[in-house]
Coordinates of C-alpha atoms in Angstrom, one line a residue:
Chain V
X125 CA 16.9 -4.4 -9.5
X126 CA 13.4 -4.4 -10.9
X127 CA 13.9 -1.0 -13.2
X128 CA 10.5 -1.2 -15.0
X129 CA 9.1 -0.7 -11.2
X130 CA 11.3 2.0 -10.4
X131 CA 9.9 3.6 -13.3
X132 CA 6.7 3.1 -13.4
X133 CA 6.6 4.7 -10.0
X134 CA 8.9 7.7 -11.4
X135 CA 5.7 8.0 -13.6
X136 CA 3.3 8.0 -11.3
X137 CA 5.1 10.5 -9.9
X138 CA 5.2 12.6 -13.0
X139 CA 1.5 11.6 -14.0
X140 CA 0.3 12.9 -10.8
X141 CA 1.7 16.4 -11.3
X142 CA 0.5 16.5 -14.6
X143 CA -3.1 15.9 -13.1
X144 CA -2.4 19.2 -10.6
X145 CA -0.5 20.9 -12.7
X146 CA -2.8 24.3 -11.5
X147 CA -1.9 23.7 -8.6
X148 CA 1.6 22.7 -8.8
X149 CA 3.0 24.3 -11.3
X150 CA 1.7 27.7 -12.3
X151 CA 1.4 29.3 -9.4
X152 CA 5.3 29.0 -8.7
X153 CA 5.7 31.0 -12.3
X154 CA 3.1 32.9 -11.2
X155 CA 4.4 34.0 -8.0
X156 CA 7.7 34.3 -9.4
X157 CA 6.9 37.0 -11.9
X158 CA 4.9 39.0 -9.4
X159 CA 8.0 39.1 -7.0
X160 CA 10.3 39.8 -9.7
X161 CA 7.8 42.7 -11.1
X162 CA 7.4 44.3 -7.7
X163 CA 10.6 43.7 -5.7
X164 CA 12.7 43.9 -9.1
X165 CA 11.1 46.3 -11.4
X166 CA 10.0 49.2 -8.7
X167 CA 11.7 48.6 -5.5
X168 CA 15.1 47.5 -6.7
X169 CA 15.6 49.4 -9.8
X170 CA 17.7 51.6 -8.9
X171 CA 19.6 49.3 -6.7
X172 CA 22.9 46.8 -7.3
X173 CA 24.3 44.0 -5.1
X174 CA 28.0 44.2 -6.1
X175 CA 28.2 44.4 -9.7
X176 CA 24.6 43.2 -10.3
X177 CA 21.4 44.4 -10.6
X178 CA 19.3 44.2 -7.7
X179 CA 16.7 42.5 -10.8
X180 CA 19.5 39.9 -11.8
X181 CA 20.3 39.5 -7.9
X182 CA 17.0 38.2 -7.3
X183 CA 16.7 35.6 -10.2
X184 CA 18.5 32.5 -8.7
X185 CA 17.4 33.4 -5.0
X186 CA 13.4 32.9 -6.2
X187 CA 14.7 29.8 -8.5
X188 CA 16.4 28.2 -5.5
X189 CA 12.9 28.9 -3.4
X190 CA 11.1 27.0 -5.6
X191 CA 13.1 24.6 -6.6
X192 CA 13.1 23.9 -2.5
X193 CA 9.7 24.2 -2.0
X194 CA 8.5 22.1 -5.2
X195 CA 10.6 19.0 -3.9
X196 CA 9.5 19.4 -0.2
X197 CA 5.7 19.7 -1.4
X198 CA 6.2 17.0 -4.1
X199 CA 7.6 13.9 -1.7
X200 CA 6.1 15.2 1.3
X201 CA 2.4 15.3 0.0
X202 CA 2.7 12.2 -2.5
X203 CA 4.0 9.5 0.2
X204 CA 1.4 11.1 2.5
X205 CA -1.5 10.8 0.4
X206 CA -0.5 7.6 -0.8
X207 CA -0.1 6.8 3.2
X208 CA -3.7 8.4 4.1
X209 CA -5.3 6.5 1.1
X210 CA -3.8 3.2 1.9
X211 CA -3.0 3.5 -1.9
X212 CA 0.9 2.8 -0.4
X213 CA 0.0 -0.3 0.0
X214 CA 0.0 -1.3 -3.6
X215 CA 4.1 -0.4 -3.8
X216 CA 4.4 -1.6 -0.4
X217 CA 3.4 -5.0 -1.6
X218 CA 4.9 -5.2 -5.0
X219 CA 8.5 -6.5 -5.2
X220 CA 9.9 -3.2 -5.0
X221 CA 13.3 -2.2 -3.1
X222 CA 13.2 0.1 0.0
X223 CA 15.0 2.0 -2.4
X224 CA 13.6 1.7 -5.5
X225 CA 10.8 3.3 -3.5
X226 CA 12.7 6.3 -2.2
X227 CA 14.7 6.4 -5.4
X228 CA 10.9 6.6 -7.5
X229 CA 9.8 9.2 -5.0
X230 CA 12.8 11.3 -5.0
X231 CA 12.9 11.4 -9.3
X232 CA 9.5 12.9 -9.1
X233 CA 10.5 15.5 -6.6
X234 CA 14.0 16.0 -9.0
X235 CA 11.7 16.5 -12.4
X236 CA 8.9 18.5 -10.7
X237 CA 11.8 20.9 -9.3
X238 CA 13.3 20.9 -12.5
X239 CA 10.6 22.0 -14.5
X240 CA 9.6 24.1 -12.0
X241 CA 13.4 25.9 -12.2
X242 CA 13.8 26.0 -15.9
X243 CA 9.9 27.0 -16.9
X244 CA 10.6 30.2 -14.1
X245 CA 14.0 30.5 -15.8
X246 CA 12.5 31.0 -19.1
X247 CA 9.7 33.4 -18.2
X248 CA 12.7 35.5 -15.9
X249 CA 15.1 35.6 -19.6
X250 CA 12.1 38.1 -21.0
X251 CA 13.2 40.4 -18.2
X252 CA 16.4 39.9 -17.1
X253 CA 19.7 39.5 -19.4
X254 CA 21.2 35.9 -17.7
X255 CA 23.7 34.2 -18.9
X256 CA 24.5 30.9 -16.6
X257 CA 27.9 31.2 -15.4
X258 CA 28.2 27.3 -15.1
X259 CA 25.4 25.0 -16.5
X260 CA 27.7 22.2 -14.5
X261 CA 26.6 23.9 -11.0
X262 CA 23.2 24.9 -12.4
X263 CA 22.4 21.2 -12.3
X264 CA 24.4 20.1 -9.8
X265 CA 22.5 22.3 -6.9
X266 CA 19.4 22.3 -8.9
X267 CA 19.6 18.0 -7.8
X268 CA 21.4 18.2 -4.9
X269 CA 18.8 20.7 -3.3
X270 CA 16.0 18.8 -4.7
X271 CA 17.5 15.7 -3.3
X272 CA 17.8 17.2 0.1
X273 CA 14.3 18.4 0.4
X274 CA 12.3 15.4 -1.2
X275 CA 14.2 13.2 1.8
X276 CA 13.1 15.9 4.4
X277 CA 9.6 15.9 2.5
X278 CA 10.0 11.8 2.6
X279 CA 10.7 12.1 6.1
X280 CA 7.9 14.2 7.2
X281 CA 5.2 12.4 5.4
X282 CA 6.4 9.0 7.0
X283 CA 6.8 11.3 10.8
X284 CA 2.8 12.5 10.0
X285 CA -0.3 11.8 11.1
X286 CA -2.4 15.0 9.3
X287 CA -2.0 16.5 6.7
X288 CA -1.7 19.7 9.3
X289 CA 1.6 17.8 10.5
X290 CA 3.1 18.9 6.3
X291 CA 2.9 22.1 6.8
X292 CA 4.7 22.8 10.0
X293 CA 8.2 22.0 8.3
X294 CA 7.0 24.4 5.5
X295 CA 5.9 27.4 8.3
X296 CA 8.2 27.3 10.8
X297 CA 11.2 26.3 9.3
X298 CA 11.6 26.3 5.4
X299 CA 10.2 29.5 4.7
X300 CA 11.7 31.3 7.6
X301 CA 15.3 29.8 6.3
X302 CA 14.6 31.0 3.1
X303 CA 14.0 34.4 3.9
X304 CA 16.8 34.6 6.1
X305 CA 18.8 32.6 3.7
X306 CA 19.9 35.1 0.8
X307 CA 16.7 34.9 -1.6
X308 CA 16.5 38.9 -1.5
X309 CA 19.6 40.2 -0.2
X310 CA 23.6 39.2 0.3
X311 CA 24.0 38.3 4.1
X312 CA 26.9 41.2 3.1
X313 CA 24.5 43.8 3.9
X314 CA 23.7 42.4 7.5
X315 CA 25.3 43.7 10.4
X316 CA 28.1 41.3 11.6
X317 CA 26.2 39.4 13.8
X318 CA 23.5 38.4 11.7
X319 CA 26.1 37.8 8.9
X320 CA 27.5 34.8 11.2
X321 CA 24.2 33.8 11.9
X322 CA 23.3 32.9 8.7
X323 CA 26.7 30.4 8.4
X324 CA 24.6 28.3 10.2
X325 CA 21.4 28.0 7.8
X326 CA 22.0 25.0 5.3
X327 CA 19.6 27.2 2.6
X328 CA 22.2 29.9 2.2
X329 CA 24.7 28.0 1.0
X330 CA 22.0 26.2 -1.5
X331 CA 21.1 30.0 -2.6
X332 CA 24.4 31.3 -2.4
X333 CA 26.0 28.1 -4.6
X334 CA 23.0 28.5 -6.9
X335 CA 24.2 32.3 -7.3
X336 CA 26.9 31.8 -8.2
X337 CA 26.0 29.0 -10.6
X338 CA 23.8 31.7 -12.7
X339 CA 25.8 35.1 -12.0
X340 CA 29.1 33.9 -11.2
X341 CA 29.1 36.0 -7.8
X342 CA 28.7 34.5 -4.1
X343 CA 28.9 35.9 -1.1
X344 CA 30.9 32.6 0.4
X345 CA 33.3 30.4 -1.5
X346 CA 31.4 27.9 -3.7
X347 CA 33.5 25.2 -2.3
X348 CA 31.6 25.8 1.2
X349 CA 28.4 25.3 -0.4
X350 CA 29.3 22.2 -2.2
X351 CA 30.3 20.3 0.9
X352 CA 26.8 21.1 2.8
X353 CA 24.9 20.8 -0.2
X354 CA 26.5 17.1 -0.8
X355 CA 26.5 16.4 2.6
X356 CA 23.1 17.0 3.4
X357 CA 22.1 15.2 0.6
X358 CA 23.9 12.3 1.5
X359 CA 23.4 12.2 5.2
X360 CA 19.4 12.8 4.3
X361 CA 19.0 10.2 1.6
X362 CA 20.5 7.5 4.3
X363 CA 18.2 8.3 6.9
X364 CA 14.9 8.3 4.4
X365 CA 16.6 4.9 3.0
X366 CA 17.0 3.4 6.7
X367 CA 13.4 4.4 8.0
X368 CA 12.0 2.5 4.5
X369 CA 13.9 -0.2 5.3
X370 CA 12.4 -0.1 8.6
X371 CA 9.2 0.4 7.5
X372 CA 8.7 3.0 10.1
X373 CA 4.8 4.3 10.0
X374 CA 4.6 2.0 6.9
X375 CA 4.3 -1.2 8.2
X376 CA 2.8 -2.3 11.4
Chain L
X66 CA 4.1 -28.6 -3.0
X67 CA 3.5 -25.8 -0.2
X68 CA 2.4 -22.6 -1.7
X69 CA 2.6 -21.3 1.7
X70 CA 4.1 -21.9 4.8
X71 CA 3.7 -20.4 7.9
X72 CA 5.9 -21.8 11.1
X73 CA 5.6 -20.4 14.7
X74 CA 4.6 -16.8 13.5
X75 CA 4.7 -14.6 16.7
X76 CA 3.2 -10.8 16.1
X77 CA 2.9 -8.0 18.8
X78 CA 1.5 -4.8 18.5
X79 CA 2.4 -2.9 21.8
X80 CA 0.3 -4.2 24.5
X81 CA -0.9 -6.9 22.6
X82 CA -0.4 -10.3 21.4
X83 CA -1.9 -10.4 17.9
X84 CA -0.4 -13.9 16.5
X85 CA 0.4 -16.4 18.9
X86 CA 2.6 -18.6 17.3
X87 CA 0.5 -20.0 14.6
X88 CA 1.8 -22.9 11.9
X89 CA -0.1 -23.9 8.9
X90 CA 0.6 -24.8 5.4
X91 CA -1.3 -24.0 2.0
X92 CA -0.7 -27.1 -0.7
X93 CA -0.3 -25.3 -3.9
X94 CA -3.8 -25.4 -5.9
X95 CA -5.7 -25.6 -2.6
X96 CA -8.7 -23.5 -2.4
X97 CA -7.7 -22.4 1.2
X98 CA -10.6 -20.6 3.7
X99 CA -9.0 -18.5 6.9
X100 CA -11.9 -17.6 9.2
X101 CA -11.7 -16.1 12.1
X102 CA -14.1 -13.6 14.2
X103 CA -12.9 -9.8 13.9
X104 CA -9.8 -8.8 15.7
X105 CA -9.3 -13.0 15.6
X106 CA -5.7 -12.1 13.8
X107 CA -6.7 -12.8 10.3
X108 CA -5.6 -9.7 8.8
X109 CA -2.9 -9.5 10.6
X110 CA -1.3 -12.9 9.1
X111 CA -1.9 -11.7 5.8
X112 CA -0.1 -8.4 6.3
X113 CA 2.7 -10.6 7.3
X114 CA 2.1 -12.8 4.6
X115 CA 2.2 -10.1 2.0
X116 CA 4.9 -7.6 3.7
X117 CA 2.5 -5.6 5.5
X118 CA 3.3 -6.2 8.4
X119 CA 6.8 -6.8 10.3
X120 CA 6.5 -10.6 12.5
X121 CA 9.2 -10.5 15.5
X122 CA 9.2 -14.3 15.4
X123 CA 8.6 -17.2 13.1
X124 CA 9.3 -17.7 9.2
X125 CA 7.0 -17.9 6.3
X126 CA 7.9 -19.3 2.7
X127 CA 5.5 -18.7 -0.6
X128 CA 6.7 -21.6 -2.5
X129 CA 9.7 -22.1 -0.6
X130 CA 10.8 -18.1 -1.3
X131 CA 11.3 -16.8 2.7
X132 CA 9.0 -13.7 2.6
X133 CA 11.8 -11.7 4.3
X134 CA 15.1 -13.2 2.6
X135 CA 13.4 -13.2 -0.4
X136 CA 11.0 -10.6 -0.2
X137 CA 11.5 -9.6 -3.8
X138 CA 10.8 -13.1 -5.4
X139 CA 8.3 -14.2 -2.7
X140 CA 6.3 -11.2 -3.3
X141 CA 5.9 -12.1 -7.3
X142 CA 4.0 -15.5 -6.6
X143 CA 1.5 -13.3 -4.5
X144 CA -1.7 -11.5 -5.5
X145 CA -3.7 -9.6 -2.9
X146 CA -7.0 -8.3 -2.6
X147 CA -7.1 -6.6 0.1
X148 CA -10.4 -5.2 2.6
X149 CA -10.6 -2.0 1.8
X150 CA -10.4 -0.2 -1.9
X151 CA -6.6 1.3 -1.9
X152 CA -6.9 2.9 -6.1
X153 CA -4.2 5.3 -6.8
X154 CA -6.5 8.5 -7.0
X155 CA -4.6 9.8 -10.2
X156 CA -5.4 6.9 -12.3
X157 CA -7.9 5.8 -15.1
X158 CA -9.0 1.6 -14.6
X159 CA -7.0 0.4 -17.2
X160 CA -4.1 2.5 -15.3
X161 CA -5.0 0.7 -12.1
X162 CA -3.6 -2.2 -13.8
X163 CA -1.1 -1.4 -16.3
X164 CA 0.7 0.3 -13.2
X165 CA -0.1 -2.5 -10.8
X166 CA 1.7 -4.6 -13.4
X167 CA 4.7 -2.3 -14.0
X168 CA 5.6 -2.3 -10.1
X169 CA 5.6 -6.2 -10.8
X170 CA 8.0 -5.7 -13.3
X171 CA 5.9 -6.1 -16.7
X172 CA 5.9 -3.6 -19.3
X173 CA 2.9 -2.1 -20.2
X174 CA 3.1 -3.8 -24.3
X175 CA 3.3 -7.1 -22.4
X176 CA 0.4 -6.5 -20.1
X177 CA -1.9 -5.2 -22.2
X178 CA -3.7 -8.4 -23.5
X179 CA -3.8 -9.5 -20.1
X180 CA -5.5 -5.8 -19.1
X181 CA -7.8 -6.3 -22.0
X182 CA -8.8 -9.6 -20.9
X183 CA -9.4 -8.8 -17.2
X184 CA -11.4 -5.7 -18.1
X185 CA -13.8 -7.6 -19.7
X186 CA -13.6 -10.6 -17.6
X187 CA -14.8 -8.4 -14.8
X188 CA -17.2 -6.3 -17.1
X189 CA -15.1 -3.4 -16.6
X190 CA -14.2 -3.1 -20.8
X191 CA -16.3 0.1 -21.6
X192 CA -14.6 2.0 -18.1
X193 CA -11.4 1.8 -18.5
X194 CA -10.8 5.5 -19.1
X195 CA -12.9 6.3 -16.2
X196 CA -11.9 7.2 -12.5
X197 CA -12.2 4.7 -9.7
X198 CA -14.4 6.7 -7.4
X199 CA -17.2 7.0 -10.2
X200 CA -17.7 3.3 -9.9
X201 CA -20.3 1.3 -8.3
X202 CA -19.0 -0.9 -5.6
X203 CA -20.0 -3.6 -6.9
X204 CA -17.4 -2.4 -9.9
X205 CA -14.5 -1.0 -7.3
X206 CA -15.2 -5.1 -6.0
X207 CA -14.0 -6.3 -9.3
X208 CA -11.5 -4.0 -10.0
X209 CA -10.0 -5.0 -6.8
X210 CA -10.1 -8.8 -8.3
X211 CA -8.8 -8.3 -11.3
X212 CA -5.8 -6.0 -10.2
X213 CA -4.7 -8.7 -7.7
X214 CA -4.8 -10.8 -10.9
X215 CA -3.1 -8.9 -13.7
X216 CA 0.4 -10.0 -13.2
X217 CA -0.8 -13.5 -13.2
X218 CA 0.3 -14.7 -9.4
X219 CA 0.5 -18.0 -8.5
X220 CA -1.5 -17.2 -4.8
X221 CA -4.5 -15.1 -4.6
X222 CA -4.8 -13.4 -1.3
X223 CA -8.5 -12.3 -1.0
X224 CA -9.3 -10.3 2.4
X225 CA -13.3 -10.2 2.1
X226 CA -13.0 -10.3 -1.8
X227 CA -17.4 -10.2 -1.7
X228 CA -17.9 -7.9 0.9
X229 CA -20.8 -5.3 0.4
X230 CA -21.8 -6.9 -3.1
X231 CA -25.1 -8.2 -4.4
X232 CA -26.0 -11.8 -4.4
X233 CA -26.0 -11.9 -8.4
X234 CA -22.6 -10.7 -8.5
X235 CA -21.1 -12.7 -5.7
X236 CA -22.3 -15.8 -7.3
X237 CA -20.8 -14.7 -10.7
X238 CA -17.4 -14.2 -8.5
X239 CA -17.4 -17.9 -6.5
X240 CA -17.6 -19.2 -10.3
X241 CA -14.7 -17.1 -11.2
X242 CA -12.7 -18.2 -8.2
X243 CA -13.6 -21.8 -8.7
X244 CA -12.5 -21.6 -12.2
X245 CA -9.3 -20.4 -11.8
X246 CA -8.6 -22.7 -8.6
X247 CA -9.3 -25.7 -10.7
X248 CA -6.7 -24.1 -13.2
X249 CA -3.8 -23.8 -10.8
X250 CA -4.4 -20.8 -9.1
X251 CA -3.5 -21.3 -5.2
X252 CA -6.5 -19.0 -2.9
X253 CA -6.4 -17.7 0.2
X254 CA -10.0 -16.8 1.0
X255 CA -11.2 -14.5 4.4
X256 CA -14.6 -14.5 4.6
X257 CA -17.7 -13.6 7.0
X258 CA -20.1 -15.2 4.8
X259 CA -19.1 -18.6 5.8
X260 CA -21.7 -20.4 3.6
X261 CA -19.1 -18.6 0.6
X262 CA -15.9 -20.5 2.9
X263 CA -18.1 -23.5 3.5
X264 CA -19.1 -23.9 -0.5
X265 CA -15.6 -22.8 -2.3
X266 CA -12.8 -24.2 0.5
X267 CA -11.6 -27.4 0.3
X268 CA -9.4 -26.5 3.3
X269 CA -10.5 -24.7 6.5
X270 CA -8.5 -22.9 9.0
X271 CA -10.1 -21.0 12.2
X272 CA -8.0 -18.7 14.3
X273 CA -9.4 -16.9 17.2
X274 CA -7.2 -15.1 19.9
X275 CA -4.4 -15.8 17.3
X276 CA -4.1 -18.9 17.8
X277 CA -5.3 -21.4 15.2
X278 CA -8.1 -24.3 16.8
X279 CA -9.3 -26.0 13.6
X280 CA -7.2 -26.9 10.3
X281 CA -8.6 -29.8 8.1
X282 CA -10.3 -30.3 5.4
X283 CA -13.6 -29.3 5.2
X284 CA -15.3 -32.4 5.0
X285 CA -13.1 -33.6 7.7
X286 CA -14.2 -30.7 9.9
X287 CA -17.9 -30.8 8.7
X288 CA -17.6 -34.9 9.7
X289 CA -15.9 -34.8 12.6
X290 CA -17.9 -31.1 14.5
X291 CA -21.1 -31.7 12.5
X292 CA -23.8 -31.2 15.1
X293 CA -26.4 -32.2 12.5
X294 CA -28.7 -35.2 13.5
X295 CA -31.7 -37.2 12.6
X296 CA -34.3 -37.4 15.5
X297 CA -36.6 -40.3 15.5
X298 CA -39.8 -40.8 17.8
X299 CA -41.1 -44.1 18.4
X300 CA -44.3 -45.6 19.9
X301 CA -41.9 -47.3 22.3
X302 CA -38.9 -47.5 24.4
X303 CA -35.8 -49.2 22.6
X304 CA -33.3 -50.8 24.3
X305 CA -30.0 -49.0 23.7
X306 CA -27.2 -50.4 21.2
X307 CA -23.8 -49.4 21.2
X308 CA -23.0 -47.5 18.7
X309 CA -21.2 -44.3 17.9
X310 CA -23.1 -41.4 17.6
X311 CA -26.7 -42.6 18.5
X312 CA -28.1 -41.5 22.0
X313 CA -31.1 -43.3 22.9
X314 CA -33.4 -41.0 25.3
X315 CA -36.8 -42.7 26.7
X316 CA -38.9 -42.7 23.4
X317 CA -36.8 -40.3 21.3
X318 CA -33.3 -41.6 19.5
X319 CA -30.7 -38.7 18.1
X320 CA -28.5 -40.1 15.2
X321 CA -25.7 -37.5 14.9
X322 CA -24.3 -37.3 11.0
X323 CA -20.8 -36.7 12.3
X324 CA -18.9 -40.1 11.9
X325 CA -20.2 -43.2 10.3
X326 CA -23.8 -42.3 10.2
X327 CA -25.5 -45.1 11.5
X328 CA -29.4 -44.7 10.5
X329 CA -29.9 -47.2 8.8
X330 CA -28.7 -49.6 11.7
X331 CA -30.8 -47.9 14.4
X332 CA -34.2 -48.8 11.9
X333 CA -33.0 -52.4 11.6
X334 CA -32.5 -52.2 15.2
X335 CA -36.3 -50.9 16.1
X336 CA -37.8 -53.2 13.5
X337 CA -36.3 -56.4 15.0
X338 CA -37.5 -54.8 18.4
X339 CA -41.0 -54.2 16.5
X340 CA -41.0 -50.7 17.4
X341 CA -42.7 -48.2 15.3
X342 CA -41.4 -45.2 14.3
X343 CA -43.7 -42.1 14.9
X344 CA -41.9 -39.4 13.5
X345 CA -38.5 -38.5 12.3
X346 CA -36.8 -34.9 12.2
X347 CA -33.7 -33.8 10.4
X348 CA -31.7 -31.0 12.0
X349 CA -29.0 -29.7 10.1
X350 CA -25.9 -28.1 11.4
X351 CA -23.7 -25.5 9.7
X352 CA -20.3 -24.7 9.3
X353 CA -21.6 -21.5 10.3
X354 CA -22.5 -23.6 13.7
X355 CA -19.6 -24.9 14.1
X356 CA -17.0 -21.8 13.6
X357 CA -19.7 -20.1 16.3
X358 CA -19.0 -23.0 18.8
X359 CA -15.3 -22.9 18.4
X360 CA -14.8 -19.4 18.9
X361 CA -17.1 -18.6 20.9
X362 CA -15.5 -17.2 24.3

């Protein structure tokens, strides 16, 4: 195992979103707060889901967003770059693991999600009394999530050819998901058909775990969102390890 | 022992045959030139060389480590230079190399003399806090040098290490490379300026169509292709003497420098004969000359 690689690459990682940190990580906070201010503060205050505030209600759904987006955007556009800039080559070369690779990539995903999570945490606590229900299952989905994404962002990157080719995951998939996932409202409020529906989108049992994580309230059994949060995470993180091993689209 | 060997290498790229089963060895310390016209396959066997590039067929060894077995081991004996600049766009120079030398496994308190020394080897000392793309290219040439270098590899891989840089600084550079061949260090040199091959190889190898056609030393290939000749003119007609490499034609006589070079027998020859010599003519040949007439189709 060559560790000093893996973490020099895990800080490369971190380096490189230090250098876009306007771009990375403030607007995330930023857009946090303004959904918080206008969805929480004047639509939703007069409104509760269950026994919470609409206000409170809305906290873990917009952490669980970013913490999904930050880890898609982070592996997705890192390996790409680094495939469009040939500047791959110098890790491809190196005596570095297929997965010391994906394991470098995916730490820079986990701590950019991270910081990401806890820095929009921080900023909700001057508005919203939270107290986390289980600090255990706080970072336990908070990983497993941002496992699960930087291999989907690891496996686009390798799939593209443009940059164009990033974004379609993020357009047509991930933020419709989202939005139908739970970030605003409990799938309890949908008619019955739409309630079912949602059973079969992975990112409402990452929002609805993470709910319950922070509020201690879930619309499912957290047990159910365990099993497909660890099993996506599992399933995902051998597929990105087989296609480095392959070399697919790294190697000719 | 081999710092390199290649055996049978076989490399497709869908619809075509880039490597054609191609065997050579590198002796460790050689000074080693692969030439070859573009699209010939040179590139190609250093990807494989270096993990680049996946080979269907064949086996290659740097000092005796398989490069697919032991990828991990085999890849620490290698430095590489590749064609084209490939900097990590987040970092400062000195960066380029302290993280080049951390993926190697070294920690940056180690590396740092060796950073230190590199930077102003290649007269990069008062940049290192400055980004790649505000160098010249005559400074991304050497950074590119002294990257491959910083984790002190036992082979240097150099794809067109002089490409697209003035004559003063390529000079300074087949100094450097000479230098640190005659200390140890094994090169692999690609080249189009074959003059550079021709000066700094002691070995030559030419592949074209991916297969190799020459592999010798240079002054073997030099000796045995040389097309160079000395061309005499004389008052008379000589009669002819058997010898190798002298073609007697009516009053003109063509000593060819490849093989024994047999002027001085051919003068003997004319002055026994009493036959005066009018004019004599020296044509040189080139390894340029002779890598042109090999590959060409």
């Amino acid at each position: 195992m060559n560790w000093v690689g893996l973490w020099t690459i895990i800080k490369r990682e971190n380096l490189r979103t230090i250098k876009v940190i306007n771009q990375v990580i403030w607007p995330p906070i930023i857009s946090s707060l303004l959904y918080i201010l206008i969805f929480g503060f004047s639509l939703g205050k007069n409104f509760q889901v269950g026994d919470v505030s609409y206000l409170a209600f809305l906290v873990p759904g917009l952490i669980m967003m970013n913490i999904i987006m930050s880890s898609y955007e982070e592996s997705s556009s890192s390996l790409f770059l680094g495939k469009f800039i040939n500047y791959i080559q110098e890790l491809l070369v190196a005596p570095l693991s297929y997965l010391e690779l994906v394991i470098g990539f995916l730490f820079g995903s986990i701590i950019r999600s991270f910081v990401i999570a806890n820095l929009i945490l921080i900023v909700f606590m001057f508005f919203v009394d939270i107290n986390i229900h289980s600090i255990w299952l706080y970072l336990f989905f908070m990983i497993f999530v941002s496992i699960f994404f930087a291999c989907v962002g690891l496996i686009v990157a390798l799939w593209a050819d443009k940059f164009d080719n990033l974004a379609i995951l993020n357009t047509f998939f991930i933020t419709p998901l989202l939005f139908f996932g739970g970030v605003f409202h409990s799938i309890i409020l949908l008619p019955e058909f739409f309630q079912k529906l949602s059973l079969f989108n992975p990112l409402f049992y990452m929002i609805d775990g993470f709910r319950y994580s922070i509020l201690g309230t879930s619309d499912l059994s957290i047990i159910y969102s365990i099993i497909v949060v660890v099993a996506l995470a599992v399933v995902s993180f051998m597929f990105t390890a087989y296609l480095f091993k392959k070399g697919y689209k790294l190697k000719t | 022992m081999k710092a390199i060997s290649i055996k049978n290498l076989y490399k497709s790229y869908p619809g075509v045959d880039a490597i054609k089963g191609i065997s050579f060895d590198i002796e460790e310390g050689d000074f080693f030139g692969f030439l070859g016209p573009n699209g010939a396959g040179k590139t190609t066997t250093i990807n494989c060389i270096i993990g680049l590039a996946q080979f269907s067929q064949g086996n290659i060894e740097v000092f005796g480590k398989d490069v697919k077995k032991d990828y991990m081991e085999a890849r620490k004996f290698i430095g590489t230079s590749p064609q084209e600049y490939n900097f990590d766009p987040y970092l400062s120079i000195a960066d380029v190399l302290i993280y080049q030398a951390g993926y190697y496994g070294i920690k940056k308190k180690d590396v740092m003399p060796k950073v230190e020394e590199l930077l102003k080897q290649f007269k990069l000392d008062g940049k290192s806090e400055v980004d790649f793309r505000k160098l010249s290219g005559g400074m991304k040439r050497r950074l590119t040098l002294a990257r491959s270098l910083v984790h002190d590899p036992k082979v240097l891989i150099l794809d067109e290490p002089t490409a697209g840089v003035d004559v003063e600084l390529r000079i300074e550079l087949h100094n450097y490379l000479k230098k640190i061949n005659k200390d140890g260090k094994t090169i692999l040199l690609t080249s189009h300026y074959i003059d550079e091959v021709e000066k700094l190889c002691d070995t030559i190898c030419i592949i074209n169509e991916g297969k190799i056609i020459a592999n010798e030393k240079t002054k073997n290939l030099l000796d045995r292709l040389d097309d160079g000749h000395t061309e005499i003119i004389t008052d008379k007609v000589s009669k002819k003497i058997d010898l190798d490499c002298v073609e007697f034609n009516k009053n003109k006589i063509l000593v060819w420098n490849r093989g024994k070079h047999h002027l001085k027998e051919v003068f003997a020859h004319l002055q026994k004969q009493n036959i005066k010599v009018i004019d004599i003519k020296t044509v040189k040949d080139s390894l340029q000359n002779i890598f042109l007439r090999l590959t060409k189709k």
